């Protein structure tokens, strides 16, 4: 139970008085609250859009390019020579089959070669894969736009991207000639038939990759083994690679000294850089908004306080101590900030919930962002921590914004304050 202090003012009474004072000028307070609400919604949606775009870029990169982990021969990382195969893939594959958090494993035979049609040719990375295993690691099966995935039967099927098909003037059923340097550094090649066309979120990836059966590719190369083991984990946080690092440590015990396992942030350091700078960029955006908000609140409080200078003089004259006067002004500013922040964040939650279901179509921006592996539709992501940190910053700024007008009032003598006219 709260007790009355020497000044005779209960804390609940101060809060009630501050709330009533805040709404003495309803128009001014309403305009400020509306500005805070719409400003907060805009900032939260922008933060959600940026976080969603970065997370989408990382998810797509992990799904299509890096997986969560990859194993290579150390020499292959320096120079992707066809002879630089993984020295001991069997112990790694056996170990991975015993780990429940592994969703899929694809052992790939990879060559850099030329893909030629009667009209054009281009350099491309040919991924020799086991069709069933690759489908558990990459989402390529769900992104076949024409035709189908690599079949077990048939002679030399190949799956290429829509972009590659367009560049080489190919369609389903067309024949292409694949050539590359085999294990003896001699040119080897064969005709393949286009079995399917795919489209990934990354236009750069589409231009550089095609898929064939591993058995077909090793037969042409005159070489067995694999160059790359791609490992996909079960559901994992797109911004956290701790699970991948933990699995890499477990695999290190069965790796040959010549082989190396890397997590997705090591494979693409750019992704790690994006994650590192994401919090900073979001903080800068929030800081700019909060600074503008603080100036707005300070302006409102200056007008609200100085036009009531005589009133505060009377309160001090009848015995209200100056710290209570300051507390009253700070409470008014705090209630103003809390009202705007709570309403703004509640509306933000509703807007984000709507956009999470509908997404944000990128329209004409999609082609440009496709080079960075961003999907055509983005889904914003805002964490509870971001909501709480925004609320905390608004509260802090609201209190700071009221310090100057409150200090100017309490510095005056009651008789001087009562004599002023505004």
XYZ file of C-alpha atoms in Angstrom:
422
model
C 0.000 0.000 0.000
C 1.386 3.401 -1.023
C 1.771 6.058 1.625
C 1.368 9.775 1.267
C 4.584 11.763 1.158
C 5.192 15.112 2.902
C 3.907 17.123 -0.028
C 0.536 15.448 0.120
C 0.733 14.113 -3.445
C 0.212 10.390 -4.064
C 2.116 8.884 -7.035
C -1.218 7.690 -8.542
C -2.541 11.229 -8.166
C 0.481 12.578 -10.071
C -0.087 10.038 -12.850
C -3.775 10.955 -13.086
C -2.937 14.662 -13.130
C -0.280 14.100 -15.816
C -2.756 12.185 -17.987
C -5.365 14.934 -17.683
C -2.801 17.634 -18.414
C -1.717 15.720 -21.504
C -5.202 15.912 -22.975
C -5.989 19.508 -22.087
C -5.063 20.365 -25.645
C -6.627 17.407 -27.419
C -5.777 18.505 -30.951
C -2.079 18.995 -30.264
C -1.731 15.714 -28.387
C -3.747 13.797 -30.984
C -1.588 15.090 -33.830
C 1.582 14.045 -32.000
C 0.201 10.598 -31.151
C -0.896 10.045 -34.772
C 2.528 11.095 -36.020
C 4.155 8.604 -33.642
C 1.773 5.813 -34.635
C 2.244 6.175 -38.388
C 5.963 6.781 -37.993
C 6.391 3.638 -35.922
C 4.383 1.555 -38.378
C 6.564 2.817 -41.222
C 9.800 2.119 -39.344
C 8.738 -1.356 -38.181
C 7.607 -2.343 -41.683
C 10.910 -1.051 -43.099
C 12.896 -3.006 -40.513
C 10.787 -6.089 -41.226
C 11.313 -5.641 -44.962
C 15.095 -5.336 -44.587
C 15.358 -8.280 -42.185
C 13.071 -10.364 -44.403
C 15.135 -9.543 -47.500
C 18.412 -10.489 -45.807
C 16.915 -13.679 -44.360
C 15.452 -14.594 -47.752
C 18.807 -14.044 -49.435
C 20.527 -16.247 -46.868
C 17.844 -18.958 -47.003
C 18.067 -19.114 -50.793
C 21.858 -19.218 -50.732
C 21.838 -22.063 -48.201
C 19.117 -23.963 -50.055
C 20.619 -23.694 -53.539
C 24.319 -22.955 -53.296
C 26.072 -23.673 -50.029
C 23.819 -26.072 -48.088
C 24.550 -25.877 -44.372
C 27.876 -27.683 -44.730
C 30.148 -28.834 -47.521
C 33.111 -31.202 -47.592
C 35.900 -30.807 -50.180
C 39.449 -31.804 -50.814
C 41.654 -28.915 -49.689
C 43.359 -28.826 -53.101
C 39.971 -28.550 -54.806
C 39.238 -25.356 -52.867
C 42.414 -23.813 -54.278
C 42.000 -25.172 -57.796
C 38.844 -27.099 -58.814
C 40.758 -29.756 -60.740
C 38.853 -32.888 -61.713
C 41.447 -35.077 -59.971
C 41.127 -33.275 -56.609
C 38.491 -35.586 -55.159
C 37.554 -36.121 -51.525
C 40.063 -38.640 -50.173
C 37.764 -40.527 -47.818
C 34.063 -39.871 -48.509
C 32.727 -43.168 -47.110
C 33.424 -42.501 -43.390
C 31.827 -39.055 -43.751
C 28.713 -40.446 -45.451
C 28.432 -43.203 -42.862
C 28.722 -40.732 -39.992
C 26.104 -38.435 -41.526
C 23.645 -41.320 -41.909
C 23.740 -41.768 -38.117
C 22.903 -38.137 -37.286
C 19.184 -37.406 -36.950
C 19.453 -33.646 -37.517
C 20.740 -34.208 -41.059
C 17.919 -33.759 -43.577
C 19.826 -34.758 -46.672
C 23.288 -35.467 -48.090
C 24.312 -35.142 -51.729
C 27.673 -36.484 -52.955
C 28.487 -34.622 -56.186
C 30.938 -35.154 -59.003
C 31.576 -31.663 -60.375
C 33.296 -30.530 -63.572
C 33.726 -27.199 -65.294
C 32.882 -27.609 -68.941
C 31.239 -26.224 -72.050
C 27.622 -26.665 -72.977
C 27.010 -26.238 -76.704
C 23.909 -26.103 -78.857
C 23.797 -25.700 -82.643
C 23.467 -21.936 -82.124
C 25.650 -21.044 -79.139
C 27.870 -22.316 -76.350
C 28.789 -21.248 -72.843
C 30.919 -22.309 -69.901
C 28.999 -23.974 -67.110
C 29.398 -26.004 -63.925
C 28.099 -29.512 -64.444
C 26.858 -31.144 -61.240
C 26.846 -34.918 -61.403
C 24.381 -35.973 -58.714
C 22.304 -38.818 -57.424
C 18.800 -37.557 -58.320
C 17.056 -38.749 -55.150
C 19.800 -37.518 -52.814
C 20.024 -34.105 -54.508
C 16.268 -33.620 -54.162
C 16.630 -33.860 -50.361
C 19.360 -31.199 -50.280
C 18.232 -28.589 -52.799
C 14.648 -27.550 -53.705
C 15.269 -28.089 -57.409
C 12.502 -30.647 -57.873
C 9.894 -28.143 -56.683
C 11.314 -25.493 -59.027
C 11.200 -27.435 -62.287
C 9.141 -25.205 -64.586
C 9.100 -27.481 -67.632
C 9.708 -31.183 -68.018
C 10.914 -33.157 -65.036
C 13.849 -33.994 -62.794
C 16.564 -36.472 -63.765
C 15.024 -39.878 -64.395
C 16.629 -43.168 -63.486
C 16.128 -44.410 -67.042
C 16.894 -42.801 -70.357
C 20.210 -41.931 -71.950
C 22.116 -38.878 -70.740
C 19.364 -36.572 -69.456
C 20.336 -33.067 -68.376
C 18.464 -30.398 -66.419
C 19.350 -26.780 -67.164
C 17.916 -23.431 -66.137
C 15.395 -21.435 -68.134
C 18.014 -18.713 -68.532
C 20.576 -21.137 -69.983
C 17.938 -22.595 -72.304
C 17.112 -19.100 -73.524
C 20.777 -18.212 -74.086
C 21.466 -21.429 -76.025
C 18.089 -21.444 -77.832
C 17.083 -24.784 -76.315
C 13.795 -26.369 -75.337
C 12.639 -29.661 -73.852
C 14.009 -32.591 -75.800
C 16.774 -30.562 -77.441
C 20.217 -32.105 -77.692
C 23.274 -30.365 -76.254
C 26.906 -31.358 -76.293
C 28.815 -31.329 -73.029
C 32.626 -31.194 -73.214
C 35.237 -31.010 -70.451
C 38.772 -32.090 -69.603
C 38.836 -35.617 -68.188
C 41.257 -37.155 -65.706
C 43.976 -37.433 -68.387
C 43.516 -33.761 -69.408
C 42.048 -34.895 -72.699
C 38.808 -33.430 -74.018
C 35.856 -35.670 -73.303
C 32.239 -35.127 -74.147
C 28.894 -36.528 -75.155
C 25.446 -35.489 -76.285
C 22.775 -34.956 -73.626
C 19.046 -34.417 -73.999
C 17.271 -31.639 -72.080
C 14.915 -33.375 -69.644
C 13.817 -30.360 -67.614
C 14.146 -26.647 -67.048
C 14.415 -25.081 -63.599
C 14.352 -21.578 -62.177
C 16.006 -20.594 -58.875
C 15.739 -17.250 -57.051
C 19.285 -16.381 -58.178
C 19.826 -15.473 -61.821
C 23.591 -15.798 -61.292
C 23.193 -19.382 -60.078
C 20.918 -20.221 -62.997
C 23.495 -19.067 -65.530
C 26.259 -21.174 -63.995
C 24.750 -24.568 -63.118
C 23.361 -27.642 -64.853
C 22.601 -31.130 -63.492
C 23.265 -34.606 -64.848
C 23.380 -38.055 -63.273
C 26.640 -38.725 -61.466
C 27.029 -42.147 -63.097
C 26.871 -40.588 -66.577
C 29.459 -37.951 -65.716
C 31.948 -40.305 -64.032
C 31.736 -42.670 -66.995
C 32.677 -39.843 -69.361
C 35.443 -38.629 -67.052
C 36.908 -42.098 -66.601
C 37.113 -41.334 -62.914
C 35.165 -42.366 -59.833
C 34.641 -40.614 -56.489
C 33.131 -37.261 -55.532
C 34.352 -33.683 -55.362
C 31.756 -32.279 -53.011
C 29.493 -33.509 -50.223
C 26.634 -31.094 -49.539
C 24.822 -31.450 -46.211
C 21.397 -29.990 -45.424
C 20.209 -29.854 -41.823
C 16.664 -30.013 -40.559
C 14.966 -26.703 -39.792
C 17.617 -24.172 -38.816
C 17.695 -20.463 -38.028
C 18.742 -18.670 -41.222
C 20.749 -16.098 -39.239
C 22.565 -18.566 -36.981
C 25.149 -21.152 -38.028
C 25.855 -22.581 -34.571
C 24.252 -25.943 -35.430
C 26.309 -26.185 -38.609
C 29.501 -25.413 -36.678
C 28.652 -28.069 -34.082
C 28.142 -30.683 -36.794
C 31.385 -29.652 -38.497
C 33.240 -30.380 -35.257
C 31.637 -33.837 -35.086
C 32.644 -34.606 -38.669
C 36.231 -33.513 -38.184
C 36.969 -36.776 -36.349
C 36.242 -38.885 -39.458
C 37.726 -36.559 -42.082
C 40.918 -37.340 -43.941
C 43.675 -34.788 -43.198
C 43.454 -33.765 -46.865
C 39.718 -33.052 -46.646
C 37.978 -30.062 -45.091
C 34.448 -29.358 -43.894
C 33.084 -25.789 -43.959
C 29.825 -24.264 -42.767
C 27.808 -21.934 -44.989
C 29.276 -18.755 -43.535
C 32.782 -19.974 -44.350
C 31.738 -20.956 -47.869
C 30.209 -17.534 -48.540
C 31.750 -14.920 -46.221
C 29.422 -12.334 -47.769
C 26.525 -13.958 -45.911
C 28.360 -13.590 -42.614
C 29.022 -9.935 -43.467
C 25.326 -9.377 -44.190
C 24.355 -10.815 -40.821
C 27.006 -8.741 -39.045
C 25.866 -5.473 -40.597
C 22.126 -6.161 -40.433
C 21.789 -5.179 -36.772
C 23.847 -2.055 -37.387
C 21.785 -0.902 -40.367
C 18.539 -1.561 -38.492
C 19.847 0.379 -35.500
C 20.737 3.355 -37.719
C 17.226 3.420 -39.223
C 15.657 3.207 -35.771
C 17.995 5.870 -34.376
C 17.036 8.337 -37.112
C 13.344 7.846 -36.385
C 13.781 8.002 -32.621
C 15.805 11.230 -32.910
C 13.066 12.871 -34.963
C 10.499 11.578 -32.490
C 12.444 13.013 -29.575
C 12.524 16.453 -31.180
C 8.779 16.300 -31.747
C 8.068 15.346 -28.144
C 10.448 18.036 -26.872
C 8.603 20.651 -28.931
C 5.214 19.509 -27.632
C 6.419 19.510 -24.019
C 7.999 22.955 -24.337
C 4.701 24.417 -25.507
C 2.675 22.470 -22.945
C 4.937 23.448 -20.037
C 5.669 27.101 -20.769
C 2.050 27.976 -21.358
C 1.355 26.660 -17.834
C 4.211 28.467 -16.088
C 1.843 30.390 -13.777
C 0.045 27.158 -12.895
C 3.297 25.508 -11.866
C 4.151 28.625 -9.843
C 0.894 28.244 -7.910
C 1.607 24.539 -7.261
C 5.041 25.376 -5.881
C 3.567 28.194 -3.784
C 1.045 25.874 -2.083
C 3.778 23.419 -1.107
C 4.374 21.058 -3.993
C 8.106 20.320 -3.996
C 10.107 20.956 -7.150
C 11.010 17.318 -7.669
C 7.290 16.575 -7.838
C 6.875 19.285 -10.443
C 9.671 17.718 -12.468
C 8.158 14.273 -11.953
C 4.792 15.533 -13.200
C 6.308 16.916 -16.406
C 8.316 13.740 -16.986
C 5.171 11.676 -16.440
C 3.304 13.701 -19.045
C 6.060 13.123 -21.581
C 6.303 9.450 -20.653
C 2.555 8.921 -21.044
C 2.649 10.690 -24.398
C 5.468 8.450 -25.603
C 3.884 5.276 -24.227
C 0.511 6.061 -25.777
C 1.992 6.631 -29.218
C 4.405 3.717 -28.946
C 1.850 1.153 -27.765
C -0.718 2.164 -30.378
C 1.959 2.252 -33.075
C 3.387 -1.141 -32.161
C -0.053 -2.753 -31.918
C -0.889 -1.483 -35.398
C 2.554 -2.614 -36.587
C 1.875 -6.148 -35.337
C -1.363 -6.230 -37.352
C 0.317 -4.873 -40.494
C 3.241 -7.307 -40.230
C 0.838 -10.220 -39.623
C -1.030 -9.248 -42.798
C 2.148 -8.904 -44.869
C 3.500 -12.217 -43.584
C 0.468 -13.887 -45.180
C 0.322 -11.856 -48.396
C 4.001 -11.027 -48.896
C 5.419 -7.930 -50.582
C 5.723 -8.380 -54.380
C 8.918 -6.772 -55.635
C 7.554 -6.063 -59.107
C 10.162 -4.457 -61.358
C 12.770 -4.717 -58.606
C 12.695 -8.519 -58.775
C 14.993 -8.804 -61.800
C 17.657 -6.615 -60.229
C 17.516 -8.311 -56.834
C 17.494 -11.732 -58.526
C 21.229 -11.321 -59.094
C 21.605 -11.387 -55.293
C 19.385 -14.432 -54.834
C 16.309 -12.593 -53.532
C 12.879 -14.071 -54.294
C 10.233 -12.132 -56.212
C 8.022 -11.888 -53.113
C 9.373 -10.953 -49.688
C 7.895 -11.711 -46.301
C 8.860 -9.261 -43.527
C 10.327 -10.577 -40.291
C 10.164 -8.671 -37.000
C 11.251 -10.335 -33.780
C 9.823 -9.770 -30.321
C 13.181 -8.320 -29.334
C 12.885 -5.646 -32.043
C 9.427 -4.660 -30.814
C 10.628 -4.443 -27.213
C 13.778 -2.502 -28.085
C 11.710 -0.010 -30.083
C 9.349 0.463 -27.139
C 12.261 0.916 -24.742
C 13.917 3.506 -26.976
C 10.682 5.498 -27.273
C 10.290 5.499 -23.476
C 13.883 6.664 -22.942
C 13.627 9.394 -25.576
C 10.304 10.582 -24.133
C 11.903 11.087 -20.735
C 14.986 12.789 -22.174
C 12.835 15.120 -24.280
C 11.066 16.422 -21.149
C 14.199 17.127 -19.124
C 14.882 20.577 -20.592
C 11.368 22.071 -20.146
C 11.095 20.495 -16.675
C 14.452 21.932 -15.623
C 13.510 25.393 -16.888
C 10.382 25.378 -14.726
C 11.912 24.129 -11.483
C 14.728 26.676 -11.718
C 12.218 29.500 -11.270
C 10.967 30.910 -7.963
C 7.237 30.502 -7.350
C 6.687 34.279 -7.348
C 8.469 34.680 -10.684
C 6.582 31.816 -12.251
C 3.205 33.199 -11.118
C 4.029 36.616 -12.558
C 4.691 35.349 -16.055
C 2.041 35.548 -18.744
C 1.872 33.256 -21.805
